[in-house]
Tab-separated table of C-alpha atoms in Angstrom:
chain	number	residue	atom	x	y	z
A	26	GLY	CA	0.126	-0.007	0.000
A	27	TYR	CA	0.872	3.782	-0.414
A	28	LEU	CA	-0.379	4.960	2.754
A	29	ASP	CA	-0.017	3.623	6.344
A	30	GLU	CA	-1.872	3.894	9.472
A	31	GLN	CA	-0.888	7.492	9.955
A	32	PHE	CA	-3.270	8.325	7.041
A	33	ILE	CA	-6.012	6.546	9.028
A	34	GLN	CA	-5.324	8.383	11.976
A	35	LEU	CA	-5.743	11.660	10.114
A	36	GLU	CA	-9.034	10.451	8.603
A	37	ASP	CA	-10.056	9.811	12.413
A	38	LEU	CA	-9.576	13.646	13.218
A	39	GLN	CA	-12.240	14.422	10.653
A	40	ASP	CA	-15.636	15.246	11.720
A	41	GLU	CA	-18.851	16.962	10.597
A	42	ALA	CA	-17.327	20.349	11.531
A	43	ASN	CA	-14.092	19.563	9.861
A	44	PRO	CA	-15.018	17.205	6.989
A	45	ASN	CA	-12.049	18.135	4.675
A	46	PHE	CA	-9.152	18.121	7.318
A	47	VAL	CA	-7.366	15.310	5.574
A	48	GLU	CA	-7.630	17.045	2.108
A	49	GLU	CA	-6.565	20.390	3.602
A	50	VAL	CA	-3.514	18.584	5.108
A	51	VAL	CA	-2.828	16.826	1.902
A	52	LYS	CA	-3.041	20.092	-0.125
A	53	LEU	CA	-0.405	21.573	2.569
A	54	PHE	CA	1.725	18.655	1.779
A	55	TYR	CA	1.633	19.075	-2.204
A	56	THR	CA	2.684	22.556	-1.810
A	57	ASP	CA	5.482	21.851	0.798
A	58	SER	CA	6.682	18.968	-1.363
A	59	ALA	CA	6.589	21.074	-4.325
A	60	ARG	CA	8.991	23.426	-2.877
A	61	LEU	CA	11.250	20.905	-1.355
A	62	LEU	CA	11.753	18.698	-4.357
A	63	ARG	CA	12.504	21.614	-6.424
A	64	LYS	CA	15.196	22.423	-3.885
A	65	ILE	CA	16.695	19.090	-4.160
A	66	ASP	CA	16.597	19.290	-7.814
A	67	LEU	CA	18.531	22.729	-7.727
A	68	ALA	CA	20.965	21.311	-4.948
A	69	LEU	CA	21.641	18.385	-7.295
A	70	ASP	CA	22.589	20.679	-10.004
A	71	ASP	CA	24.830	22.766	-7.755
A	72	ARG	CA	28.607	22.479	-7.839
A	73	PRO	CA	30.284	22.008	-5.557
A	74	PHE	CA	27.725	19.417	-4.428
A	75	ASP	CA	26.447	19.803	-0.852
A	76	PHE	CA	25.448	16.529	0.520
A	77	GLU	CA	24.506	18.024	3.874
A	78	LYS	CA	21.978	20.418	2.462
A	79	LEU	CA	20.711	17.646	0.237
A	80	ASP	CA	20.288	15.584	3.331
A	81	ASP	CA	18.785	18.351	5.420
A	82	VAL	CA	16.049	19.177	2.701
A	83	MET	CA	15.307	15.550	2.197
A	84	HIS	CA	14.855	15.207	5.958
A	85	GLN	CA	12.102	17.787	5.932
A	86	PHE	CA	10.475	16.198	2.914
A	87	MET	CA	10.438	12.830	4.579
A	88	GLY	CA	8.956	14.386	7.800
A	89	SER	CA	5.784	15.731	5.911
A	90	SER	CA	5.547	12.431	4.024
A	91	SER	CA	5.546	10.616	7.296
A	92	SER	CA	3.048	13.034	8.696
A	93	ILE	CA	0.403	11.811	6.285
A	94	GLY	CA	1.335	8.369	6.301
A	95	ALA	CA	3.006	8.187	2.740
A	96	LYS	CA	5.049	5.130	3.624
A	97	ARG	CA	6.397	4.264	0.092
A	98	VAL	CA	7.677	7.830	-0.447
A	99	GLN	CA	9.139	7.718	3.037
A	100	ARG	CA	11.076	4.593	2.280
A	101	LYS	CA	12.711	5.993	-0.987
A	102	CYS	CA	13.686	9.093	1.020
A	103	THR	CA	15.388	6.870	3.529
A	104	GLU	CA	17.416	5.213	0.709
A	105	PHE	CA	18.204	8.653	-0.532
A	106	GLN	CA	19.801	9.650	2.707
A	107	GLU	CA	21.853	6.662	2.883
A	108	TYR	CA	23.501	7.830	-0.451
A	109	SER	CA	23.800	11.391	0.829
A	110	LYS	CA	25.267	10.135	3.823
A	111	ASP	CA	27.701	8.057	2.120
A	112	GLY	CA	28.607	11.009	-0.196
A	113	ASN	CA	27.073	9.023	-3.294
A	114	PHE	CA	26.171	11.436	-5.964
A	115	GLU	CA	25.183	8.911	-8.237
A	116	GLY	CA	22.908	7.028	-5.913
A	117	CYS	CA	21.503	10.244	-4.754
A	118	THR	CA	20.309	11.153	-8.324
A	119	ARG	CA	19.009	7.838	-9.201
A	120	THR	CA	17.098	7.519	-5.856
A	121	PHE	CA	15.840	11.244	-6.270
A	122	GLN	CA	14.200	10.165	-9.566
A	123	GLU	CA	12.560	7.302	-7.696
A	124	VAL	CA	11.248	9.463	-4.874
A	125	LYS	CA	9.676	11.688	-7.517
A	126	HIS	CA	7.958	8.870	-9.197
A	127	GLU	CA	6.656	7.501	-5.875
A	128	TYR	CA	5.631	10.934	-5.075
A	129	ALA	CA	3.650	11.332	-8.497
A	130	THR	CA	2.056	8.103	-8.139
A	131	LEU	CA	0.965	8.784	-4.602
A	132	LYS	CA	-0.620	12.177	-5.763
A	133	LYS	CA	-2.519	10.550	-8.464
A	134	LYS	CA	-3.896	7.864	-5.992
A	135	LEU	CA	-4.954	10.604	-3.524
A	136	GLU	CA	-6.519	12.806	-6.141
A	137	ASN	CA	-8.743	9.524	-7.192
A	138	TYR	CA	-9.232	8.955	-3.499
A	139	PHE	CA	-10.582	12.467	-2.617
A	140	GLN	CA	-12.720	12.610	-5.704
A	141	LEU	CA	-14.355	9.128	-4.839
A	142	ALA	CA	-14.758	10.400	-1.199
A	143	LYS	CA	-16.629	13.568	-2.531
A	144	VAL	CA	-19.011	11.550	-4.558
A	145	ALA	CA	-19.647	9.203	-1.832
A	146	ARG	CA	-20.804	11.806	0.574
B	1	MET	CA	8.217	37.844	12.038
B	2	VAL	CA	6.009	36.301	14.405
B	3	LEU	CA	3.521	33.927	12.795
B	4	VAL	CA	0.823	33.082	15.307
B	5	LYS	CA	-2.380	31.195	14.925
B	6	LYS	CA	-4.413	31.234	17.914
B	7	GLN	CA	-7.817	29.757	18.455
B	8	ARG	CA	-10.022	30.534	21.020
B	9	SER	CA	-12.696	28.377	22.196
B	10	ASN	CA	-15.949	28.505	24.196
B	11	CYS	CA	-14.761	25.955	26.721
B	12	SER	CA	-14.128	26.745	30.371
B	13	SER	CA	-10.895	28.337	31.812
B	14	ASN	CA	-9.504	25.113	32.852
B	15	GLU	CA	-8.778	24.161	29.314
B	16	LEU	CA	-5.092	23.659	28.723
B	17	HIS	CA	-3.501	26.253	26.392
B	18	VAL	CA	-0.701	24.714	24.512
B	19	LEU	CA	1.937	26.246	22.582
B	20	ALA	CA	3.025	24.213	19.514
B	21	VAL	CA	6.169	25.131	17.774
B	22	ASP	CA	7.041	23.540	14.271
B	23	ASP	CA	8.766	24.634	11.237
B	24	SER	CA	6.630	22.023	9.162
B	25	PHE	CA	3.341	23.320	7.599
B	26	VAL	CA	2.070	19.809	7.477
B	27	ASP	CA	2.841	19.043	11.221
B	28	ARG	CA	1.598	22.572	12.413
B	29	LYS	CA	-1.670	21.718	10.918
B	30	VAL	CA	-1.886	18.127	12.232
B	31	VAL	CA	-0.588	19.134	15.794
B	32	GLU	CA	-3.157	21.837	15.982
B	33	ARG	CA	-6.131	19.553	14.969
B	34	LEU	CA	-4.878	16.792	17.522
B	35	LEU	CA	-4.853	19.536	20.050
B	36	LYS	CA	-8.101	21.013	19.353
B	37	ILE	CA	-9.809	17.660	19.136
B	38	SER	CA	-8.484	17.075	22.571
B	39	SER	CA	-10.206	20.327	23.910
B	40	CYS	CA	-7.229	22.357	24.125
B	41	LYS	CA	-6.557	25.962	23.323
B	42	VAL	CA	-3.961	26.230	20.799
B	43	THR	CA	-1.344	28.605	19.568
B	44	VAL	CA	0.970	27.422	16.667
B	45	VAL	CA	4.113	29.101	15.824
B	46	GLU	CA	6.725	28.375	13.275
B	47	SER	CA	10.084	28.953	15.069
B	48	GLY	CA	11.676	29.033	18.533
B	49	ARG	CA	12.163	32.553	18.030
B	50	SER	CA	8.482	33.248	17.560
B	51	ALA	CA	7.854	30.895	20.471
B	52	LEU	CA	10.023	33.058	22.741
B	53	GLN	CA	8.565	36.365	21.566
B	54	PHE	CA	4.941	34.820	22.226
B	55	LEU	CA	6.237	33.910	25.786
B	56	GLY	CA	7.532	37.264	26.461
B	57	LEU	CA	11.287	36.070	26.711
B	58	ASP	CA	12.725	37.502	23.713
B	59	GLY	CA	13.499	41.072	24.937
B	60	GLU	CA	10.132	42.317	23.713
B	61	THR	CA	6.867	42.493	25.606
B	62	SER	CA	4.365	40.050	24.295
B	63	CYS	CA	1.384	41.928	22.440
B	64	VAL	CA	-1.137	40.906	25.228
B	65	GLY	CA	-0.743	40.347	28.978
B	66	PHE	CA	1.070	37.156	29.968
B	67	ASP	CA	-1.281	35.996	32.432
B	68	GLU	CA	-4.146	35.987	29.861
B	69	LEU	CA	-2.396	33.786	27.742
B	70	LYS	CA	-0.983	31.457	30.313
B	71	VAL	CA	0.670	28.477	28.706
B	72	ASN	CA	0.317	25.278	30.223
B	73	LEU	CA	2.282	23.083	27.850
B	74	ILE	CA	4.758	23.778	25.173
B	75	MET	CA	5.322	21.287	22.384
B	76	THR	CA	8.252	21.774	20.258
B	77	ASP	CA	9.843	20.013	17.112
B	78	TYR	CA	13.468	19.258	17.701
B	79	SER	CA	14.740	19.951	14.095
B	80	MET	CA	14.053	23.541	13.218
B	81	PRO	CA	16.331	25.860	11.376
B	82	GLY	CA	17.576	28.750	13.401
B	83	MET	CA	16.803	27.692	17.054
B	84	THR	CA	16.367	23.985	17.408
B	85	GLY	CA	13.703	22.697	19.793
B	86	TYR	CA	16.703	21.568	22.188
B	87	GLU	CA	17.962	25.369	22.271
B	88	LEU	CA	14.294	26.399	22.929
B	89	LEU	CA	14.050	23.900	25.612
B	90	LYS	CA	17.121	25.263	27.213
B	91	LYS	CA	15.975	28.676	27.084
B	92	ILE	CA	12.786	27.916	28.639
B	93	LYS	CA	14.003	26.037	31.422
B	94	GLY	CA	16.750	28.642	32.032
B	95	SER	CA	14.000	31.304	32.812
B	96	SER	CA	12.651	31.817	36.094
B	97	LYS	CA	9.409	32.965	34.538
B	98	LEU	CA	8.949	30.092	32.123
B	99	ARG	CA	10.772	27.027	33.631
B	100	GLU	CA	7.774	25.445	35.318
B	101	ILE	CA	5.925	25.189	32.100
B	102	PRO	CA	6.425	21.551	30.938
B	103	VAL	CA	8.133	21.207	27.504
B	104	VAL	CA	7.672	18.133	25.255
B	105	VAL	CA	9.958	17.537	22.409
B	106	MET	CA	8.998	15.862	19.116
B	107	SER	CA	11.274	14.442	16.528
B	108	SER	CA	10.809	12.156	13.391
B	109	GLU	CA	14.107	10.488	14.669
B	110	ASN	CA	14.442	8.086	17.426
B	111	ILE	CA	18.017	8.746	18.730
B	112	MET	CA	18.854	7.840	22.311
B	113	THR	CA	21.382	10.440	22.927
B	114	ARG	CA	18.854	13.131	21.713
B	115	ILE	CA	16.245	11.903	23.739
B	116	ASP	CA	18.523	11.594	26.942
B	117	SER	CA	19.809	15.249	26.426
B	118	CYS	CA	16.294	16.712	26.184
B	119	ILE	CA	15.166	14.686	29.233
B	120	GLU	CA	18.123	15.806	31.063
B	121	GLU	CA	17.564	19.472	30.321
B	122	GLY	CA	14.003	19.234	31.571
B	123	ALA	CA	11.758	17.934	28.949
B	124	GLU	CA	8.789	16.145	30.113
B	125	GLU	CA	8.654	13.742	27.331
B	126	PHE	CA	10.114	13.033	23.975
B	127	LEU	CA	7.690	11.826	21.303
B	128	VAL	CA	8.446	10.328	18.072
B	129	LYS	CA	6.476	11.782	15.165
B	130	PRO	CA	4.046	11.106	13.564
B	131	LEU	CA	1.952	12.155	16.429
B	132	LYS	CA	-1.054	10.345	17.245
B	133	LEU	CA	-4.382	11.311	19.116
B	134	SER	CA	-3.310	8.897	21.719
B	135	ASP	CA	-0.037	10.805	22.399
B	136	VAL	CA	-1.775	14.056	22.878
B	137	GLU	CA	-4.540	12.719	25.138
B	138	ARG	CA	-1.844	10.981	27.295
B	139	LEU	CA	-0.077	14.213	27.524
B	140	LYS	CA	-3.019	16.095	28.484
B	141	ASP	CA	-3.916	13.457	31.377
B	142	PHE	CA	-0.277	13.806	32.441
B	143	ILE	CA	-0.416	17.478	32.656
B	144	LEU	CA	-3.837	17.842	34.311
B	145	LYS	CA	-2.715	15.376	36.889
B	146	GLY	CA	0.336	17.015	37.490
B	147	ASP	CA	-1.373	20.355	38.062
B	148	ASP	CA	-3.575	18.424	40.811
B	149	LYS	CA	-0.460	16.895	42.518
B	150	ASN	CA	1.307	20.427	42.765
B	151	ARG	CA	4.190	19.325	40.477
B	152	LYS	CA	6.284	22.113	41.765
B	153	ASN	CA	7.355	19.879	44.513
B	154	ASN	CA	8.649	17.129	42.083
B	155	ASN	CA	12.209	17.093	41.510
B	156	SER	CA	12.569	16.903	37.667
B	157	ASN	CA	14.931	13.960	37.798
B	158	SER	CA	12.163	11.784	39.515
B	159	LEU	CA	9.919	12.018	36.338
B	160	SER	CA	10.037	8.949	34.393
B	161	ARG	CA	11.736	8.965	30.994
B	162	LYS	CA	8.727	8.476	29.107
B	163	ARG	CA	8.881	7.584	25.522
B	164	LYS	CA	6.320	5.965	23.216
B	165	SER	CA	6.224	2.291	24.164
B	166	GLN	CA	6.284	1.577	20.583
B	167	ASP	CA	9.638	3.090	20.164
B	168	ASP	CA	10.984	0.061	21.846
B	169	LEU	CA	9.527	-1.942	19.153
B	170	VAL	CA	11.008	0.081	16.088
B	171	LEU	CA	13.080	-2.352	14.280
B	172	PRO	CA	16.151	-1.385	12.222
B	173	MET	CA	16.501	-1.799	8.786
B	174	PRO	CA	18.797	-4.722	7.558
B	175	MET	CA	22.027	-3.529	8.605
B	176	ALA	CA	23.642	-3.508	5.413
B	177	THR	CA	21.519	-0.571	4.201
B	178	LEU	CA	22.161	1.393	7.379
B	179	CYS	CA	25.783	0.928	8.228
B	180	SER	CA	28.148	3.555	7.416
B	181	ALA	CA	31.275	5.124	8.640
B	182	ARG	CA	29.346	8.219	9.715
B	183	ASN	CA	26.671	6.419	11.540
B	184	HIS	CA	27.453	6.629	15.218
B	185	ASP	CA	25.009	4.960	17.365
B	186	PHE	CA	24.399	5.459	20.969
B	187	PRO	CA	27.904	6.937	22.212
B	188	SER	CA	28.820	6.085	25.705
B	189	GLN	CA	28.723	9.879	26.748
B	190	PRO	CA	26.225	12.238	25.511
B	191	LYS	CA	27.717	14.755	23.438
B	192	SER	CA	26.300	18.181	22.349
B	193	MET	CA	23.321	17.095	20.320
B	194	LEU	CA	24.018	20.001	17.739
B	195	ASP	CA	27.492	17.927	16.832
B	196	GLN	CA	25.769	14.772	16.234
B	197	PRO	CA	25.244	13.443	12.606
B	198	LEU	CA	21.641	13.005	12.212
B	199	GLN	CA	20.816	9.381	12.241
B	200	LYS	CA	17.964	8.243	10.304
B	201	GLN	CA	16.119	5.071	11.211
B	202	PRO	CA	13.057	4.394	9.332
B	203	ARG	CA	9.985	3.812	11.612
B	204	LEU	CA	7.857	0.828	10.599
B	205	VAL	CA	4.625	0.571	10.960
B	206	GLN	CA	3.480	-0.798	14.462
B	207	THR	CA	0.436	-2.687	14.729
B	208	ASP	CA	-1.148	-2.099	18.106
């Protein structure tokens, strides 16, 4: 699965007074992620290469992913951080493409999910 | 710039007022919701500096009287740019005005030395993110009980070092994928947290 129990925790925080809480959090996640992923893209183009900065930004992205329960994205971020800690540029670049792929897949699935949820209400 | 988002509710004055500090948009939204669902008054800020300004500790007077906004609990993220949660904790515990306010540190990383340093510095608890409703409810109960028992008589060393019980069940990834020359696990002497390389241990889903 793409989402873990944390996503369910967030759904449990929704009620009639706050029926769109999860969607609001996810939208914040999209905005935040766009910013952080762009930062990583730029940092990967930077010379000299700054592994510490990469690690730091990826850590922030991983934190947000974990907060919404995006476990597959989170796992890819962990892989990336292993490469950045080892100073492995190729590993970072390759894994980052995989991070972006997982993120894009998740985003599509979430968009479908929220559409269905609206129809069901 | 102080970014403060404050919610007032119609509940009685024995509602807990919690100040939450986190640089992450997503985490601020989640912690705010968790606290409101637990019937707490919530103020959310984005940095340690903003927190100190709000508490009236930054050399500037806060914009309203301190008593009116009495804070019962401070929850702060550990990793923040500028001032870390640990540094914020030290400033609060170093202030005669604020040291009695319980402080809880949150982090997405479960690092023993980090936890120990925070507890030694006076944090009530160290919570591993992502936060759950049960974490907040447990905290709230603890704070309310503490108020009843006149916590000022307790030595901070006598408070148990509470971590989430499921942290003990966090399983490491296969060692081959985690080991690296820069990965220092649990040094015998706690060093300054600011010098430690961040250690990333993935948190696996725990079934309760």
